[in-house]
Each structure stands twice: as structure tokens, then as C-alpha cells.
Amino acid sequence: MPRGRRPGTSDTRQRILRAAADRFTTAGYDAVSLRGIATDAGVDPALIRHFFGSKEGLFSEMVADQIRPDRVARATRTVPTGELGWYLVRYFLTLLGDVDAPHPMLGVVRSAVSNEHAAGLVRRVISEQVLAPITASTVDRAELRASLCASQLVGMAITRYAVRLPALVATSPEDIVAWLGPVLQAYLTGPPPAGA
Amino acid sequence: MPRGRRPGTSDTRQRILRAAADRFTTAGYDAVSLRGIATDAGVDPALIRHFFGSKEGLFSEMVADQIRPDRVARATRTVPTGELGWYLVRYFLTLLGDVDAPHPMLGVVRSAVSNEHAAGLVRRVISEQVLAPITASTVDRAELRASLCASQLVGMAITRYAVRLPALVATSPEDIVAWLGPVLQAYLTGPPPAGA
């Protein structure tokens, strides 16, 4: 949190994050420069460094801003454990929004797939901020169970919103929740498979 | 299939496909040029056009060469329907290979996430060559069921091989088959969820 915070700071910060999300979505991690983002956001590049430190810091904040791990953490404390699977699918589809509008979440995935450093940053946000609170709701093999959930959610994001497999685009969010909910619930709280 | 095929043609074709896979993996669809691939493969760019027609054609062939849909199609005819879920996970993990070696499959995903045209090409290969034979093994909602399987497999590819979530990297292929097998089997032949 920058010192000397004043009215308007939060707006500027959000404007930078939005510009960053757009750039990372269309260009990927390597091709993005702080200068370009500064131009889009109408601010001085020095201000981006002031808020986020570096491209690395800005990217991590952008990822957290897309995934909103605080809400996931809150849900794991308030949603009954036996409903968490359904909840996570619904939450994630809401995050991704309209299937016909390209979503910045794809920029996150794109960057993670194309750049090892970005992959490490995404891994850290997912592991520390998203999976950690979820694992608190599981019994054994907590980290693996949460990671299996992440694998299904990320896969749905790619195939429905990026590759746009027709059957997934045509299926309503409610129906996708109905199909994936029990799967995530079994990953979280089901018995481990025989032999695993 | 090009006319005038002669000994060595198949090797050259494979060499071009390997060079293409490398380039698409490191650079993504937009940044790749036929000229660059030709240089890597040690052939004239005209030969690439002769074999594959265009960058588009080369990319589609590269995708098919990675996914080997012919093997999936054969499996759907020979593997008992009640074991197809496990089979598909095992097959896919074998395709992806060593978790510590970056796999060209990530180039396919990277291109699909970053370029709409590439996404369309990947969608066509997956829909027509991979999902179509699988849907023949299912009863109702065939295309949706096969697409749900694709969503879990693609998500595992991203989270284990690109983002490298530690719990997934640390889990053996056999254990991943044990966790994901029943999920894919339920997607394929389980009862549809209530209300969906």
C-alpha cells in the first residue's frame, strides 16, 4: 500500500490494473511494457513503479485482481463444506463473465503458458491465495485436492472461453455448475481413489 | 498428401512439423513465420507451402501431430466403454510426457489462447478429430460429454505442465489417472446431473 494515499489514488490504481489486464490479455507477458500500460492508463510510468514496484509486481496484482482470492477465502469460511464444490464453479463462472466477451483471465493464462516467470507468479497467487484457504476445508491430501479443483476450473476457462468448444459455449452457466459441482466436491471431500 | 512422394519425404515432413512445434511453443501463433520454421528445418519455405499450403495448414497439422487423434479414435473402438475415462487420462498424460520437459502441446494451448484464428483451428481439430469418435461411445448429450472431458484434460495440461502447481507436479501419472479417470468416466457415461 503506497504511503501518502489520497482521494483518487484508488481510482488511478484501478485504472492502471485495467490497462494492465488489457495489455496482458492482448499481448502476453513478454511483449508488455510498463510504458505502454502507462500510456493506456494516462499516467506516468513512475507512478506504476510507485504503486506496484515492477512489471512483476503489477502482473501479480493484476492476477489477484482478476481472481479475487479474498472472496474465495471468505467463501471457504461461510459456505458449508458439503457445498463448496458447487460454490467454486459458480464463483469462477461469474468471474469469467459473458462467454462472448474476451476476459482478462485469458491474459493471465496466456502469460502463464508463454513465460516461465509469469507462470511462477500465477502459481504463487493460486497456491498462496486461492488454494491455501480451500485446503483448510479438506481433510487429507489438502493441497492435491485443491489443485485438482484448479485444474478443472482452468480447463473450463480455456475450453469454453478461449478455444470455445461449441457444446460448452452453448451450455448455460447453471448447467455447467450442475456438471462440474459434484466433480469439484468429490475432489475436495470425496474418498481418495483406491490405490492413490 | 503431396504428389511425387519419394523416399525421405516423410522425414522432411516430420522435420518441418518438429521445427513448427518448437517455434509455436516458444513464440505463439502470431510471431511465427514460415521462413523461420524453414530455416530451423533446413528446407526451402516453398517446400512447406508444398506440404502444408499455409501457416494455417501447418499449424493444424502440427496440432493433429501432437494430439494423434487417430489413436484416440482407435481406442474408442477397442477400449471397453466402461474404461474409456481412465484410458483417456492415461493416454493424454503419456502424450504430454515428462513433467519436467516443456511439451509442444503447450504451444498449441498458447496459440489458442492468444489468437482467435489459431483457437478456431484447434477447436476444429479437437471437435472433428478427437471429440467426434469419443461421442460415438456416449448415449445422450454426446458432444457436451466429450467436451467436458476435454476441459478436464486441457486444465490438467495447463496446471501441471505450464503453471506447475506443486501438488500436481509431485503426483505420479498413475495417481492422476486414479483421480481423473472416474471423473472422465462419469462425464462420458454417468447419469446427467439433476436439472441439467
Short mmCIF file of C-alpha atoms in Angstrom, two decimals:
data_model
loop_
_atom_site.label_atom_id
_atom_site.label_comp_id
_atom_site.label_asym_id
_atom_site.label_seq_id
_atom_site.Cartn_x
_atom_site.Cartn_y
_atom_site.Cartn_z
CA MET A 1 0.00 0.00 0.00
CA PRO A 2 1.63 3.28 -1.02
CA ARG A 3 2.19 5.92 1.59
CA GLY A 4 0.57 9.35 1.25
CA ARG A 5 -2.68 7.86 -0.02
CA ARG A 6 -5.19 10.50 -1.04
CA PRO A 7 -8.60 10.68 -2.72
CA GLY A 8 -8.36 9.44 -6.30
CA THR A 9 -5.43 7.11 -5.60
CA SER A 10 -7.65 4.06 -5.61
CA ASP A 11 -9.20 5.08 -8.95
CA THR A 12 -5.78 5.57 -10.51
CA ARG A 13 -4.64 2.21 -9.18
CA GLN A 14 -7.71 0.52 -10.68
CA ARG A 15 -7.18 2.35 -13.99
CA ILE A 16 -3.61 1.03 -14.13
CA LEU A 17 -4.79 -2.51 -13.29
CA ARG A 18 -7.43 -2.36 -16.02
CA ALA A 19 -4.89 -1.10 -18.59
CA ALA A 20 -2.50 -3.85 -17.47
CA ALA A 21 -5.21 -6.51 -17.83
CA ASP A 22 -5.96 -5.32 -21.38
CA ARG A 23 -2.31 -5.32 -22.40
CA PHE A 24 -1.50 -8.70 -20.84
CA THR A 25 -4.62 -10.17 -22.47
CA THR A 26 -3.81 -8.99 -25.98
CA ALA A 27 -0.02 -9.20 -25.90
CA GLY A 28 1.14 -11.72 -23.26
CA TYR A 29 3.73 -11.20 -20.54
CA ASP A 30 6.89 -10.79 -22.63
CA ALA A 31 5.58 -8.18 -25.03
CA VAL A 32 4.06 -5.91 -22.38
CA SER A 33 5.94 -2.80 -21.23
CA LEU A 34 5.18 -0.59 -18.25
CA ARG A 35 5.49 2.38 -20.61
CA GLY A 36 2.68 1.05 -22.81
CA ILE A 37 0.44 0.45 -19.83
CA ALA A 38 1.22 3.93 -18.51
CA THR A 39 0.19 5.44 -21.84
CA ASP A 40 -3.09 3.50 -21.86
CA ALA A 41 -3.86 4.47 -18.27
CA GLY A 42 -2.84 8.08 -18.84
CA VAL A 43 -0.28 8.11 -16.05
CA ASP A 44 3.47 8.48 -15.69
CA PRO A 45 5.40 5.17 -15.70
CA ALA A 46 6.99 6.30 -12.41
CA LEU A 47 3.56 6.12 -10.79
CA ILE A 48 3.22 2.45 -11.80
CA ARG A 49 6.59 1.74 -10.17
CA HIS A 50 5.43 3.64 -7.11
CA PHE A 51 2.27 1.53 -6.79
CA PHE A 52 3.47 -1.88 -7.96
CA GLY A 53 7.28 -1.82 -7.89
CA SER A 54 7.87 -3.59 -11.22
CA LYS A 55 6.22 -5.38 -14.13
CA GLU A 56 6.38 -8.49 -11.98
CA GLY A 57 4.55 -6.79 -9.10
CA LEU A 58 1.97 -5.28 -11.44
CA PHE A 59 1.31 -8.64 -13.08
CA SER A 60 0.85 -10.38 -9.71
CA GLU A 61 -1.55 -7.67 -8.57
CA MET A 62 -3.42 -7.94 -11.87
CA VAL A 63 -3.78 -11.70 -11.38
CA ALA A 64 -5.05 -11.24 -7.83
CA ASP A 65 -7.40 -8.50 -9.06
CA GLN A 66 -8.86 -10.94 -11.63
CA ILE A 67 -9.17 -13.95 -9.33
CA ARG A 68 -10.23 -12.02 -6.21
CA PRO A 69 -8.81 -14.61 -3.79
CA ASP A 70 -10.24 -12.66 -0.83
CA ARG A 71 -13.72 -13.74 -1.90
CA VAL A 72 -12.66 -17.36 -2.23
CA ALA A 73 -11.15 -17.20 1.25
CA ARG A 74 -14.35 -15.68 2.66
CA ALA A 75 -16.47 -18.35 0.96
CA THR A 76 -14.43 -21.17 2.46
CA ARG A 77 -15.36 -19.79 5.89
CA THR A 78 -19.06 -19.22 5.20
CA VAL A 79 -20.16 -21.81 2.61
CA PRO A 80 -20.91 -25.26 4.11
CA THR A 81 -18.06 -27.66 3.26
CA GLY A 82 -20.50 -30.01 1.52
CA GLU A 83 -21.49 -27.26 -0.95
CA LEU A 84 -18.05 -25.79 -1.65
CA GLY A 85 -17.60 -27.66 -4.96
CA TRP A 86 -20.74 -26.14 -6.47
CA TYR A 87 -19.90 -22.77 -4.97
CA LEU A 88 -16.42 -22.66 -6.52
CA VAL A 89 -17.69 -23.47 -10.02
CA ARG A 90 -20.42 -20.83 -9.77
CA TYR A 91 -17.99 -18.27 -8.42
CA PHE A 92 -15.47 -18.93 -11.16
CA LEU A 93 -18.05 -18.72 -13.98
CA THR A 94 -19.28 -15.43 -12.53
CA LEU A 95 -15.69 -14.15 -12.54
CA LEU A 96 -15.26 -15.11 -16.19
CA GLY A 97 -18.49 -13.37 -17.11
CA ASP A 98 -20.09 -13.33 -20.54
CA VAL A 99 -18.86 -16.17 -22.74
CA ASP A 100 -18.89 -13.81 -25.74
CA ALA A 101 -16.64 -11.13 -24.23
CA PRO A 102 -12.93 -11.91 -24.08
CA HIS A 103 -11.95 -11.91 -20.44
CA PRO A 104 -8.66 -10.69 -18.91
CA MET A 105 -8.42 -14.07 -17.14
CA LEU A 106 -7.29 -15.38 -20.52
CA GLY A 107 -4.41 -12.91 -20.40
CA VAL A 108 -3.36 -14.50 -17.13
CA VAL A 109 -3.45 -17.97 -18.64
CA ARG A 110 -1.78 -16.79 -21.82
CA SER A 111 1.07 -15.25 -19.88
CA ALA A 112 1.45 -18.31 -17.68
CA VAL A 113 1.65 -20.62 -20.67
CA SER A 114 4.13 -18.48 -22.58
CA ASN A 115 6.53 -17.28 -19.91
CA GLU A 116 8.08 -19.29 -17.08
CA HIS A 117 8.48 -16.29 -14.87
CA ALA A 118 4.81 -15.34 -15.29
CA ALA A 119 3.90 -18.99 -14.65
CA GLY A 120 5.74 -18.77 -11.33
CA LEU A 121 3.86 -15.61 -10.37
CA VAL A 122 0.50 -17.15 -11.25
CA ARG A 123 1.46 -20.30 -9.35
CA ARG A 124 2.22 -18.22 -6.28
CA VAL A 125 -1.08 -16.32 -6.36
CA ILE A 126 -3.06 -19.53 -6.92
CA SER A 127 -1.16 -21.57 -4.32
CA GLU A 128 -0.89 -19.00 -1.55
CA GLN A 129 -4.05 -17.01 -2.00
CA VAL A 130 -6.61 -19.31 -3.62
CA LEU A 131 -5.68 -22.88 -2.77
CA ALA A 132 -4.46 -22.30 0.79
CA PRO A 133 -7.87 -21.25 2.14
CA ILE A 134 -9.57 -24.08 0.23
CA THR A 135 -7.25 -26.71 1.66
CA ALA A 136 -8.35 -25.65 5.13
CA SER A 137 -11.75 -27.17 4.23
CA THR A 138 -10.38 -30.59 3.29
CA VAL A 139 -9.17 -33.45 5.41
CA ASP A 140 -6.29 -35.29 3.78
CA ARG A 141 -4.11 -34.57 0.72
CA ALA A 142 -5.35 -31.00 1.05
CA GLU A 143 -3.05 -29.33 -1.47
CA LEU A 144 -3.60 -32.02 -4.10
CA ARG A 145 -7.39 -31.82 -3.71
CA ALA A 146 -7.41 -28.04 -4.14
CA SER A 147 -5.05 -28.30 -7.13
CA LEU A 148 -7.33 -30.84 -8.83
CA CYS A 149 -10.16 -28.31 -8.47
CA ALA A 150 -7.96 -25.64 -10.02
CA SER A 151 -7.15 -27.98 -12.93
CA GLN A 152 -10.83 -28.44 -13.80
CA LEU A 153 -11.65 -24.74 -13.42
CA VAL A 154 -8.70 -23.57 -15.52
CA GLY A 155 -9.57 -26.18 -18.16
CA MET A 156 -13.14 -24.93 -18.32
CA ALA A 157 -11.85 -21.37 -18.73
CA ILE A 158 -9.65 -22.36 -21.67
CA THR A 159 -12.05 -24.66 -23.50
CA ARG A 160 -15.20 -22.55 -23.03
CA TYR A 161 -13.78 -19.02 -23.33
CA ALA A 162 -10.63 -19.34 -25.46
CA VAL A 163 -10.90 -22.46 -27.64
CA ARG A 164 -14.71 -22.04 -27.46
CA LEU A 165 -15.75 -25.67 -27.86
CA PRO A 166 -19.31 -25.28 -29.21
CA ALA A 167 -21.01 -27.61 -26.71
CA LEU A 168 -19.50 -25.70 -23.77
CA VAL A 169 -20.34 -22.27 -25.20
CA ALA A 170 -23.94 -23.46 -25.75
CA THR A 171 -24.32 -24.81 -22.20
CA SER A 172 -25.67 -22.38 -19.60
CA PRO A 173 -23.60 -21.47 -16.54
CA GLU A 174 -26.21 -23.21 -14.35
CA ASP A 175 -25.82 -26.47 -16.27
CA ILE A 176 -22.03 -26.24 -16.12
CA VAL A 177 -22.34 -25.78 -12.34
CA ALA A 178 -24.54 -28.90 -12.26
CA TRP A 179 -21.95 -30.97 -14.16
CA LEU A 180 -18.76 -29.66 -12.52
CA GLY A 181 -20.08 -29.06 -8.99
CA PRO A 182 -20.12 -32.72 -7.92
CA VAL A 183 -16.70 -33.25 -9.51
CA LEU A 184 -15.09 -30.44 -7.50
CA GLN A 185 -16.93 -31.60 -4.40
CA ALA A 186 -15.55 -35.13 -4.85
CA TYR A 187 -12.06 -33.71 -5.40
CA LEU A 188 -12.42 -31.74 -2.15
CA THR A 189 -14.15 -34.13 0.21
CA GLY A 190 -14.65 -37.48 -1.54
CA PRO A 191 -12.72 -40.59 -0.57
CA PRO A 192 -9.33 -40.78 -2.32
CA PRO A 193 -9.39 -43.26 -5.22
CA ALA A 194 -8.28 -46.80 -4.45
CA GLY A 195 -4.52 -47.07 -4.73
CA ALA A 196 -3.83 -43.32 -4.94
CA MET B 1 -0.76 -35.82 -49.44
CA PRO B 2 1.73 -34.26 -51.88
CA ARG B 3 2.17 -35.83 -55.29
CA GLY B 4 5.53 -37.20 -56.37
CA ARG B 5 6.24 -38.66 -52.95
CA ARG B 6 9.69 -40.21 -52.69
CA PRO B 7 11.95 -41.72 -50.03
CA GLY B 8 12.87 -39.09 -47.48
CA THR B 9 9.69 -37.08 -47.95
CA SER B 10 8.20 -38.39 -44.74
CA ASP B 11 11.37 -37.49 -42.80
CA THR B 12 11.36 -33.97 -44.20
CA ARG B 13 7.69 -33.58 -43.32
CA GLN B 14 8.38 -34.71 -39.76
CA ARG B 15 11.37 -32.39 -39.52
CA ILE B 16 9.19 -29.45 -40.56
CA LEU B 17 6.49 -30.45 -38.06
CA ARG B 18 9.07 -30.67 -35.26
CA ALA B 19 10.52 -27.26 -36.15
CA ALA B 20 6.97 -25.85 -36.27
CA ALA B 21 6.15 -27.34 -32.86
CA ASP B 22 9.28 -25.73 -31.37
CA ARG B 23 8.54 -22.34 -32.88
CA PHE B 24 4.84 -22.32 -31.94
CA THR B 25 5.77 -23.42 -28.41
CA THR B 26 8.30 -20.68 -27.80
CA ALA B 27 6.73 -17.87 -29.80
CA GLY B 28 2.96 -18.43 -30.18
CA TYR B 29 0.92 -18.29 -33.39
CA ASP B 30 1.24 -14.63 -34.32
CA ALA B 31 5.01 -14.36 -34.03
CA VAL B 32 5.79 -17.50 -36.04
CA SER B 33 6.81 -17.21 -39.71
CA LEU B 34 7.10 -19.99 -42.29
CA ARG B 35 10.52 -18.57 -43.14
CA GLY B 36 11.76 -19.10 -39.56
CA ILE B 37 10.46 -22.66 -39.49
CA ALA B 38 12.05 -23.34 -42.87
CA THR B 39 15.41 -22.13 -41.54
CA ASP B 40 15.15 -24.35 -38.45
CA ALA B 41 14.16 -27.36 -40.52
CA GLY B 42 16.81 -26.65 -43.14
CA VAL B 43 14.36 -26.57 -46.03
CA ASP B 44 13.10 -24.02 -48.55
CA PRO B 45 9.92 -22.17 -47.45
CA ALA B 46 8.37 -23.25 -50.76
CA LEU B 47 8.57 -26.85 -49.59
CA ILE B 48 6.49 -26.01 -46.51
CA ARG B 49 3.85 -24.46 -48.75
CA HIS B 50 4.01 -27.54 -50.94
CA PHE B 51 3.38 -29.87 -47.98
CA PHE B 52 1.01 -27.81 -45.84
CA GLY B 53 -0.33 -25.00 -48.01
CA SER B 54 -0.02 -22.20 -45.46
CA LYS B 55 0.84 -21.31 -41.88
CA GLU B 56 -2.75 -22.21 -41.05
CA GLY B 57 -2.41 -25.65 -42.64
CA LEU B 58 0.94 -26.25 -40.99
CA PHE B 59 -0.42 -25.27 -37.57
CA SER B 60 -3.43 -27.61 -37.94
CA GLU B 61 -1.16 -30.48 -38.95
CA MET B 62 1.13 -29.70 -36.03
CA VAL B 63 -1.84 -29.83 -33.64
CA ALA B 64 -3.00 -33.15 -35.07
CA ASP B 65 0.57 -34.44 -34.91
CA GLN B 66 0.69 -33.58 -31.18
CA ILE B 67 -2.72 -34.93 -30.25
CA ARG B 68 -2.62 -38.00 -32.52
CA PRO B 69 -6.41 -38.19 -32.88
CA ASP B 70 -6.11 -41.42 -34.87
CA ARG B 71 -5.05 -43.21 -31.68
CA VAL B 72 -7.97 -41.75 -29.74
CA ALA B 73 -10.32 -42.90 -32.49
CA ARG B 74 -8.84 -46.40 -32.43
CA ALA B 75 -9.13 -46.55 -28.64
CA THR B 76 -12.81 -45.65 -28.71
CA ARG B 77 -13.35 -48.74 -30.86
CA THR B 78 -11.22 -51.14 -28.82
CA VAL B 79 -11.31 -49.97 -25.19
CA PRO B 80 -14.47 -51.09 -23.31
CA THR B 81 -16.82 -48.11 -22.89
CA GLY B 82 -16.74 -48.51 -19.11
CA GLU B 83 -12.96 -47.97 -19.06
CA LEU B 84 -12.69 -45.14 -21.56
CA GLY B 85 -12.41 -42.42 -18.87
CA TRP B 86 -9.30 -43.96 -17.35
CA TYR B 87 -7.91 -44.74 -20.78
CA LEU B 88 -8.22 -41.13 -21.98
CA VAL B 89 -6.42 -39.71 -18.94
CA ARG B 90 -3.61 -42.25 -19.26
CA TYR B 91 -3.31 -41.60 -22.99
CA PHE B 92 -3.18 -37.85 -22.53
CA LEU B 93 -0.54 -37.99 -19.79
CA THR B 94 1.58 -40.25 -21.99
CA LEU B 95 1.25 -37.71 -24.80
CA LEU B 96 2.40 -34.89 -22.53
CA GLY B 97 5.36 -36.94 -21.37
CA ASP B 98 7.89 -35.91 -18.74
CA VAL B 99 6.55 -33.21 -16.43
CA ASP B 100 9.98 -31.56 -16.39
CA ALA B 101 10.34 -31.19 -20.16
CA PRO B 102 8.33 -28.40 -21.78
CA HIS B 103 5.95 -30.04 -24.23
CA PRO B 104 4.84 -28.70 -27.65
CA MET B 105 1.24 -29.26 -26.52
CA LEU B 106 1.72 -26.06 -24.53
CA GLY B 107 2.48 -24.28 -27.81
CA VAL B 108 -0.90 -25.42 -29.07
CA VAL B 109 -2.64 -24.09 -25.97
CA ARG B 110 -0.59 -20.91 -26.01
CA SER B 111 -1.53 -20.22 -29.62
CA ALA B 112 -5.19 -21.00 -28.97
CA VAL B 113 -5.32 -18.62 -26.03
CA SER B 114 -3.55 -15.79 -27.81
CA ASN B 115 -5.00 -15.86 -31.30
CA GLU B 116 -8.63 -16.30 -32.34
CA HIS B 117 -7.76 -17.80 -35.65
CA ALA B 118 -5.49 -20.39 -34.01
CA ALA B 119 -8.26 -21.05 -31.47
CA GLY B 120 -10.60 -21.86 -34.35
CA LEU B 121 -8.09 -24.27 -35.87
CA VAL B 122 -7.54 -26.03 -32.53
CA ARG B 123 -11.30 -26.17 -32.00
CA ARG B 124 -11.73 -27.87 -35.37
CA VAL B 125 -9.07 -30.50 -34.73
CA ILE B 126 -10.46 -31.23 -31.25
CA SER B 127 -14.11 -31.25 -32.32
CA GLU B 128 -13.82 -33.17 -35.56
CA GLN B 129 -10.93 -35.50 -34.89
CA VAL B 130 -10.84 -36.07 -31.12
CA LEU B 131 -14.33 -35.49 -29.76
CA ALA B 132 -16.31 -36.96 -32.65
CA PRO B 133 -15.04 -40.54 -32.14
CA ILE B 134 -15.49 -40.20 -28.36
CA THR B 135 -19.08 -39.07 -28.70
CA ALA B 136 -19.82 -42.28 -30.56
CA SER B 137 -19.25 -44.04 -27.21
CA THR B 138 -21.78 -41.98 -25.27
CA VAL B 139 -25.53 -42.10 -25.18
CA ASP B 140 -27.06 -38.67 -24.75
CA ARG B 141 -25.59 -35.13 -24.83
CA ALA B 142 -22.66 -36.72 -26.64
CA GLU B 143 -20.83 -33.56 -27.69
CA LEU B 144 -21.18 -31.93 -24.28
CA ARG B 145 -19.89 -35.05 -22.50
CA ALA B 146 -16.82 -35.26 -24.72
CA SER B 147 -16.19 -31.51 -24.33
CA LEU B 148 -16.32 -31.81 -20.52
CA CYS B 149 -13.62 -34.48 -20.77
CA ALA B 150 -11.55 -32.14 -22.93
CA SER B 151 -11.96 -29.35 -20.36
CA GLN B 152 -10.51 -31.50 -17.56
CA LEU B 153 -7.65 -32.81 -19.70
CA VAL B 154 -6.67 -29.37 -21.01
CA GLY B 155 -6.84 -27.98 -17.46
CA MET B 156 -4.53 -30.72 -16.20
CA ALA B 157 -2.10 -29.93 -19.03
CA ILE B 158 -2.00 -26.24 -18.09
CA THR B 159 -1.85 -26.57 -14.31
CA ARG B 160 0.61 -29.50 -14.17
CA TYR B 161 2.91 -28.68 -17.10
CA ALA B 162 2.73 -24.88 -17.54
CA VAL B 163 1.69 -23.29 -14.23
CA ARG B 164 3.27 -26.31 -12.47
CA LEU B 165 1.15 -26.38 -9.33
CA PRO B 166 3.47 -28.24 -6.91
CA ALA B 167 0.93 -30.84 -5.75
CA LEU B 168 0.19 -31.86 -9.36
CA VAL B 169 3.86 -31.99 -10.37
CA ALA B 170 4.56 -34.17 -7.32
CA THR B 171 1.72 -36.60 -8.07
CA SER B 172 2.58 -39.61 -10.24
CA PRO B 173 0.82 -40.16 -13.58
CA GLU B 174 -0.77 -43.32 -12.13
CA ASP B 175 -2.29 -41.38 -9.24
CA ILE B 176 -3.56 -38.67 -11.57
CA VAL B 177 -5.20 -41.39 -13.65
CA ALA B 178 -6.81 -42.72 -10.45
CA TRP B 179 -8.24 -39.29 -9.54
CA LEU B 180 -9.29 -38.13 -13.03
CA GLY B 181 -10.34 -41.49 -14.51
CA PRO B 182 -13.66 -41.75 -12.66
CA VAL B 183 -14.39 -38.09 -13.40
CA LEU B 184 -13.98 -38.53 -17.16
CA GLN B 185 -15.92 -41.80 -16.97
CA ALA B 186 -18.80 -40.00 -15.23
CA TYR B 187 -18.70 -37.22 -17.80
CA LEU B 188 -18.90 -39.85 -20.57
CA THR B 189 -21.38 -42.39 -19.30
CA GLY B 190 -22.74 -41.22 -15.92
CA PRO B 191 -26.30 -40.00 -15.48
CA PRO B 192 -26.66 -36.30 -16.34
CA PRO B 193 -26.91 -34.16 -13.18
CA ALA B 194 -30.38 -33.39 -11.88
CA GLY B 195 -31.77 -30.34 -13.63
CA ALA B 196 -29.11 -30.18 -16.39
#
